[in-house]
């Protein structure tokens, strides 16, 4: 299940991509399949080991084209172990809402992004997320949980302040908002509640089968209750007079 829309966020074979806070690796895997040179970075060592196993399995199965590379590594988003202007593309999906110093993370991403490079940022959308917080303290009052809810204008303002130029936004995963409302209402750790189990089966079916009916329904509902807000931006080239 991808949050970044690669029809709006073009990726060329050979692009060097950083998936920052990659989690289970869903965007990193897609970039690898598209021929990129991918670095998947996360502070969770267990998840990174799983991502590395999947990279190896994809290579063995021939899922990535010739020239594509994939590396999984542990790292700190506030102190990235890469030189300046190392990447053509940076993706950070559902991460910034967890990090107290979000401006510091943005600064690091801008530092390692090449001039003319592209960045995709996704965070939980304000409205659906407010409902989750209202229904359950346990949803967000956990170690490593969500510490803020972004309004779209606030996030875009921080992106601009970091020196990036936003060029597009959209919402995603409308069908997932009701699932999380149910989880919050019945208990975030309670997977046995019938409404939660039933809706989860629906989501799994939708992800696996991609039926036209739910695809169309989600497209119509995304502007209203999409679970994620997605922003795309570029790093401008320095004017020749200012370039060193």
XYZ file of N, CA and C in Angstrom, residues 26-155:
390
model
N 7.833 -0.295 2.345
C 6.928 -0.332 1.186
C 7.348 0.606 0.062
N 7.741 1.833 0.375
C 8.162 2.749 -0.682
C 9.547 2.401 -1.217
N 10.419 1.931 -0.352
C 11.753 1.516 -0.796
C 11.654 0.377 -1.805
N 10.772 -0.575 -1.553
C 10.606 -1.704 -2.470
C 10.111 -1.226 -3.840
N 9.157 -0.295 -3.833
C 8.628 0.212 -5.103
C 9.708 0.942 -5.882
N 10.526 1.745 -5.209
C 11.615 2.455 -5.881
C 12.635 1.472 -6.457
N 12.924 0.413 -5.721
C 13.844 -0.630 -6.199
C 13.285 -1.290 -7.462
N 12.000 -1.592 -7.462
C 11.364 -2.194 -8.642
C 11.432 -1.265 -9.854
N 11.480 0.040 -9.592
C 11.509 1.020 -10.681
C 12.928 1.330 -11.144
N 13.918 0.630 -10.601
C 15.276 0.763 -11.090
C 16.146 1.767 -10.368
N 15.704 2.240 -9.209
C 16.466 3.238 -8.467
C 17.615 2.605 -7.679
N 18.501 3.456 -7.221
C 19.549 3.059 -6.274
C 19.072 3.517 -4.898
N 18.555 2.570 -4.130
C 17.767 2.875 -2.939
C 18.576 2.676 -1.662
N 18.439 3.637 -0.764
C 18.905 3.478 0.615
C 17.689 3.593 1.518
N 17.372 2.519 2.232
C 16.271 2.509 3.191
C 16.868 2.655 4.585
N 16.494 3.727 5.288
C 17.091 4.021 6.591
C 16.004 4.128 7.652
N 16.266 3.519 8.803
C 15.338 3.590 9.923
C 16.132 3.373 11.206
N 15.615 3.905 12.326
C 16.293 3.700 13.598
C 15.945 2.360 14.229
N 14.931 1.681 13.692
C 14.499 0.394 14.216
C 15.295 -0.725 13.555
N 16.227 -1.296 14.303
C 17.102 -2.313 13.749
C 16.376 -3.565 13.293
N 15.335 -3.944 14.022
C 14.586 -5.145 13.656
C 13.910 -4.971 12.299
N 13.299 -3.805 12.090
C 12.653 -3.565 10.807
C 13.677 -3.488 9.676
N 14.813 -2.881 9.935
C 15.853 -2.782 8.912
C 16.349 -4.163 8.496
N 16.488 -5.069 9.439
C 16.922 -6.431 9.095
C 15.887 -7.118 8.205
N 14.601 -6.871 8.478
C 13.549 -7.458 7.643
C 13.566 -6.846 6.239
N 13.763 -5.540 6.167
C 13.827 -4.873 4.866
C 14.999 -5.417 4.053
N 16.143 -5.622 4.720
C 17.312 -6.174 4.021
C 17.015 -7.564 3.467
N 16.280 -8.381 4.229
C 15.909 -9.720 3.751
C 15.022 -9.634 2.513
N 14.080 -8.684 2.532
C 13.188 -8.534 1.390
C 13.934 -8.020 0.162
N 14.878 -7.115 0.365
C 15.708 -6.656 -0.754
C 16.430 -7.841 -1.398
N 17.010 -8.696 -0.553
C 17.734 -9.861 -1.066
C 16.798 -10.800 -1.819
N 15.594 -11.005 -1.272
C 14.624 -11.886 -1.926
C 14.178 -11.304 -3.264
N 13.987 -9.974 -3.325
C 13.593 -9.332 -4.575
C 14.682 -9.477 -5.638
N 15.920 -9.323 -5.221
C 17.033 -9.488 -6.159
C 17.077 -10.920 -6.671
N 16.918 -11.868 -5.778
C 16.949 -13.283 -6.154
C 15.816 -13.618 -7.129
N 14.657 -12.990 -6.915
C 13.495 -13.265 -7.767
C 13.496 -12.455 -9.062
N 14.481 -11.589 -9.230
C 14.563 -10.785 -10.443
C 13.516 -9.695 -10.520
N 13.057 -9.202 -9.361
C 12.008 -8.175 -9.351
C 12.529 -6.784 -9.667
N 13.844 -6.579 -9.552
C 14.419 -5.264 -9.823
C 15.228 -5.323 -11.118
N 15.187 -4.281 -11.920
C 15.929 -4.294 -13.190
C 17.430 -4.178 -12.973
N 18.168 -4.503 -14.013
C 19.626 -4.383 -13.959
C 20.019 -2.948 -13.647
N 21.011 -2.795 -12.795
C 21.469 -1.462 -12.411
C 20.855 -0.932 -11.143
N 19.708 -1.492 -10.737
C 19.090 -1.081 -9.475
C 19.880 -1.647 -8.308
N 19.975 -0.868 -7.239
C 20.651 -1.328 -6.030
C 19.779 -1.001 -4.826
N 19.998 -1.727 -3.733
C 19.188 -1.510 -2.529
C 20.014 -1.810 -1.292
N 20.007 -0.868 -0.365
C 20.725 -1.004 0.897
C 19.791 -0.633 2.033
N 19.802 -1.435 3.085
C 19.028 -1.139 4.295
C 19.992 -0.873 5.437
N 19.772 0.214 6.172
C 20.713 0.568 7.229
C 20.023 1.303 8.366
N 20.565 1.131 9.570
C 20.091 1.893 10.727
C 20.688 3.290 10.684
N 19.945 4.267 11.188
C 20.463 5.614 11.203
C 19.539 6.575 11.922
N 20.055 7.766 12.147
C 19.356 8.825 12.865
C 18.918 9.889 11.872
N 17.620 10.162 11.810
C 17.093 11.141 10.857
C 17.642 12.538 11.100
N 18.086 12.820 12.323
C 18.620 14.149 12.647
C 20.124 14.253 12.425
N 20.739 13.147 12.037
C 22.189 13.133 11.794
C 22.477 12.099 10.717
N 22.053 12.404 9.516
C 22.155 11.434 8.424
C 23.621 11.194 8.035
N 24.001 9.935 7.858
C 25.409 9.601 7.577
C 25.752 9.691 6.089
N 25.382 10.811 5.457
C 25.615 10.980 4.032
C 26.177 12.377 3.773
N 27.004 12.510 2.731
C 27.502 13.844 2.362
C 26.379 14.734 1.840
N 26.660 16.015 1.758
C 25.717 16.955 1.163
C 25.401 16.544 -0.277
N 24.167 16.788 -0.684
C 23.733 16.606 -2.074
C 24.032 15.190 -2.581
N 23.605 14.192 -1.782
C 23.869 12.794 -2.113
C 22.737 12.123 -2.879
N 21.514 12.659 -2.809
C 20.345 11.960 -3.320
C 19.558 12.805 -4.313
N 19.005 12.120 -5.310
C 18.100 12.760 -6.261
C 16.687 12.869 -5.697
N 16.347 11.927 -4.824
C 14.986 11.806 -4.309
C 15.040 11.450 -2.824
N 14.188 12.085 -2.034
C 14.013 11.716 -0.628
C 12.530 11.493 -0.369
N 12.210 10.402 0.310
C 10.838 10.099 0.720
C 10.816 9.964 2.235
N 9.871 10.627 2.876
C 9.671 10.455 4.314
C 8.165 10.319 4.529
N 7.720 9.112 4.838
C 6.294 8.808 4.878
C 5.852 8.401 6.276
N 4.918 9.175 6.836
C 4.334 8.910 8.156
C 5.416 8.832 9.236
N 6.311 9.805 9.218
C 7.436 9.837 10.158
C 7.487 11.140 10.947
N 7.289 12.270 10.282
C 7.543 13.558 10.918
C 6.637 13.837 12.108
N 5.456 13.220 12.134
C 4.558 13.405 13.276
C 5.079 12.746 14.550
N 6.129 11.915 14.419
C 6.726 11.233 15.571
C 7.912 11.997 16.164
N 8.477 12.947 15.428
C 9.784 13.519 15.764
C 9.629 14.932 16.338
N 10.119 15.167 17.561
C 10.006 16.505 18.154
C 10.640 17.596 17.286
N 11.839 17.344 16.764
C 12.544 18.358 15.980
C 12.270 18.140 14.495
N 11.049 18.446 14.075
C 10.711 18.228 12.670
C 11.461 19.190 11.751
N 11.765 20.394 12.234
C 12.545 21.328 11.426
C 13.966 20.814 11.215
N 14.516 20.154 12.228
C 15.844 19.557 12.093
C 15.866 18.449 11.064
N 14.805 17.640 11.035
C 14.707 16.566 10.041
C 14.601 17.164 8.635
N 13.785 18.190 8.489
C 13.677 18.842 7.185
C 15.022 19.401 6.737
N 15.753 20.003 7.657
C 17.063 20.572 7.313
C 18.024 19.482 6.842
N 17.996 18.329 7.494
C 18.872 17.223 7.092
C 18.482 16.681 5.715
N 17.186 16.579 5.464
C 16.750 16.097 4.155
C 17.171 17.065 3.054
N 17.022 18.353 3.302
C 17.428 19.354 2.320
C 18.940 19.282 2.101
N 19.684 19.064 3.158
C 21.147 18.990 3.045
C 21.590 17.865 2.110
N 20.976 16.691 2.245
C 21.439 15.536 1.456
C 20.786 15.470 0.076
N 19.797 16.339 -0.186
C 19.112 16.344 -1.478
C 19.878 17.226 -2.464
N 20.049 16.728 -3.680
C 20.730 17.493 -4.715
C 19.859 18.666 -5.175
N 20.451 19.773 -5.601
C 19.665 20.833 -6.223
C 18.889 20.276 -7.417
N 17.627 20.620 -7.508
C 16.763 20.057 -8.534
C 16.130 18.745 -8.116
N 16.537 18.220 -6.947
C 15.989 16.962 -6.460
C 14.569 17.114 -5.946
N 13.920 15.965 -5.733
C 12.507 15.942 -5.354
C 12.337 15.269 -4.000
N 11.353 15.748 -3.264
C 11.075 15.192 -1.941
C 9.569 14.958 -1.815
N 9.216 13.834 -1.197
C 7.813 13.515 -0.901
C 7.667 13.354 0.608
N 6.711 14.064 1.176
C 6.461 14.022 2.617
C 5.005 13.652 2.838
N 4.759 12.625 3.655
C 3.387 12.282 4.006
C 3.240 12.258 5.518
N 2.097 12.767 5.978
C 1.771 12.791 7.411
C 0.277 12.485 7.562
N -0.153 12.079 8.760
C -1.595 11.917 8.967
C -2.325 13.238 8.749
N -3.483 13.158 8.114
C -4.269 14.353 7.820
C -4.949 14.882 9.083
N -5.091 16.196 9.149
C -5.567 16.854 10.364
C -6.925 16.329 10.839
N -7.942 16.333 9.983
C -9.291 15.957 10.412
C -9.412 14.539 10.928
N -9.085 13.530 10.106
C -9.159 12.149 10.580
C -8.287 11.889 11.802
N -7.129 12.545 11.864
C -6.242 12.340 13.005
C -6.831 12.935 14.283
N -7.489 14.084 14.178
C -8.143 14.682 15.346
C -9.212 13.750 15.911
N -9.928 13.069 15.041
C -10.937 12.114 15.494
C -10.274 10.990 16.287
N -9.176 10.475 15.777
C -8.457 9.408 16.488
C -7.997 9.869 17.867
N -7.448 11.065 17.955
C -6.978 11.586 19.236
C -8.147 11.776 20.200
N -9.289 12.204 19.676
C -10.458 12.428 20.535
C -11.029 11.114 21.062
N -10.934 10.063 20.264
C -11.499 8.775 20.662
C -10.595 7.995 21.606
N -9.289 8.224 21.528
C -8.371 7.374 22.292
C -7.091 8.103 22.661
N -6.829 8.178 23.968
C -5.533 8.688 24.413
C -4.424 7.695 24.088
N -4.738 6.400 24.162
C -3.732 5.365 23.921
C -3.226 5.398 22.481
N -4.005 5.955 21.572
C -3.595 6.032 20.173
C -2.327 6.855 20.005
N -2.196 7.907 20.803
C -1.045 8.796 20.609
C -0.165 8.937 21.838
N -0.656 8.597 23.016
C 0.151 8.757 24.232
C 0.934 7.484 24.528
N 1.788 7.111 23.588
C 2.657 5.943 23.739
C 4.064 6.359 23.349
N 5.050 5.617 23.828
C 6.435 5.917 23.488
C 6.628 5.787 21.977
N 7.168 6.834 21.380
C 7.375 6.822 19.937
C 6.133 7.112 19.131
N 5.036 7.505 19.800
C 3.777 7.749 19.102
C 3.718 9.125 18.460
N 2.529 9.470 17.986
C 2.337 10.766 17.334
C 2.356 11.887 18.378
N 3.154 12.893 18.131
C 3.256 13.989 19.098
C 2.628 15.285 18.577
N 2.216 15.302 17.315
C 1.583 16.505 16.768
C 0.647 16.109 15.640
N -0.283 17.022 15.346
C -1.168 16.874 14.198
C -0.925 18.068 13.289
N -0.541 17.800 12.068
C -0.250 18.881 11.128
C -1.507 19.368 10.413
N -1.645 20.667 10.331
C -2.535 21.253 9.346
C -1.746 21.389 8.041
N -2.437 21.269 6.928
C -1.755 21.283 5.633
C -0.925 22.550 5.451
N -1.495 23.700 5.770
C -0.779 24.961 5.589
C 0.458 25.037 6.478
N 0.353 24.452 7.680
C 1.500 24.457 8.597
C 2.657 23.650 8.017
N 2.354 22.464 7.523
C 3.415 21.628 6.955
C 4.014 22.281 5.719
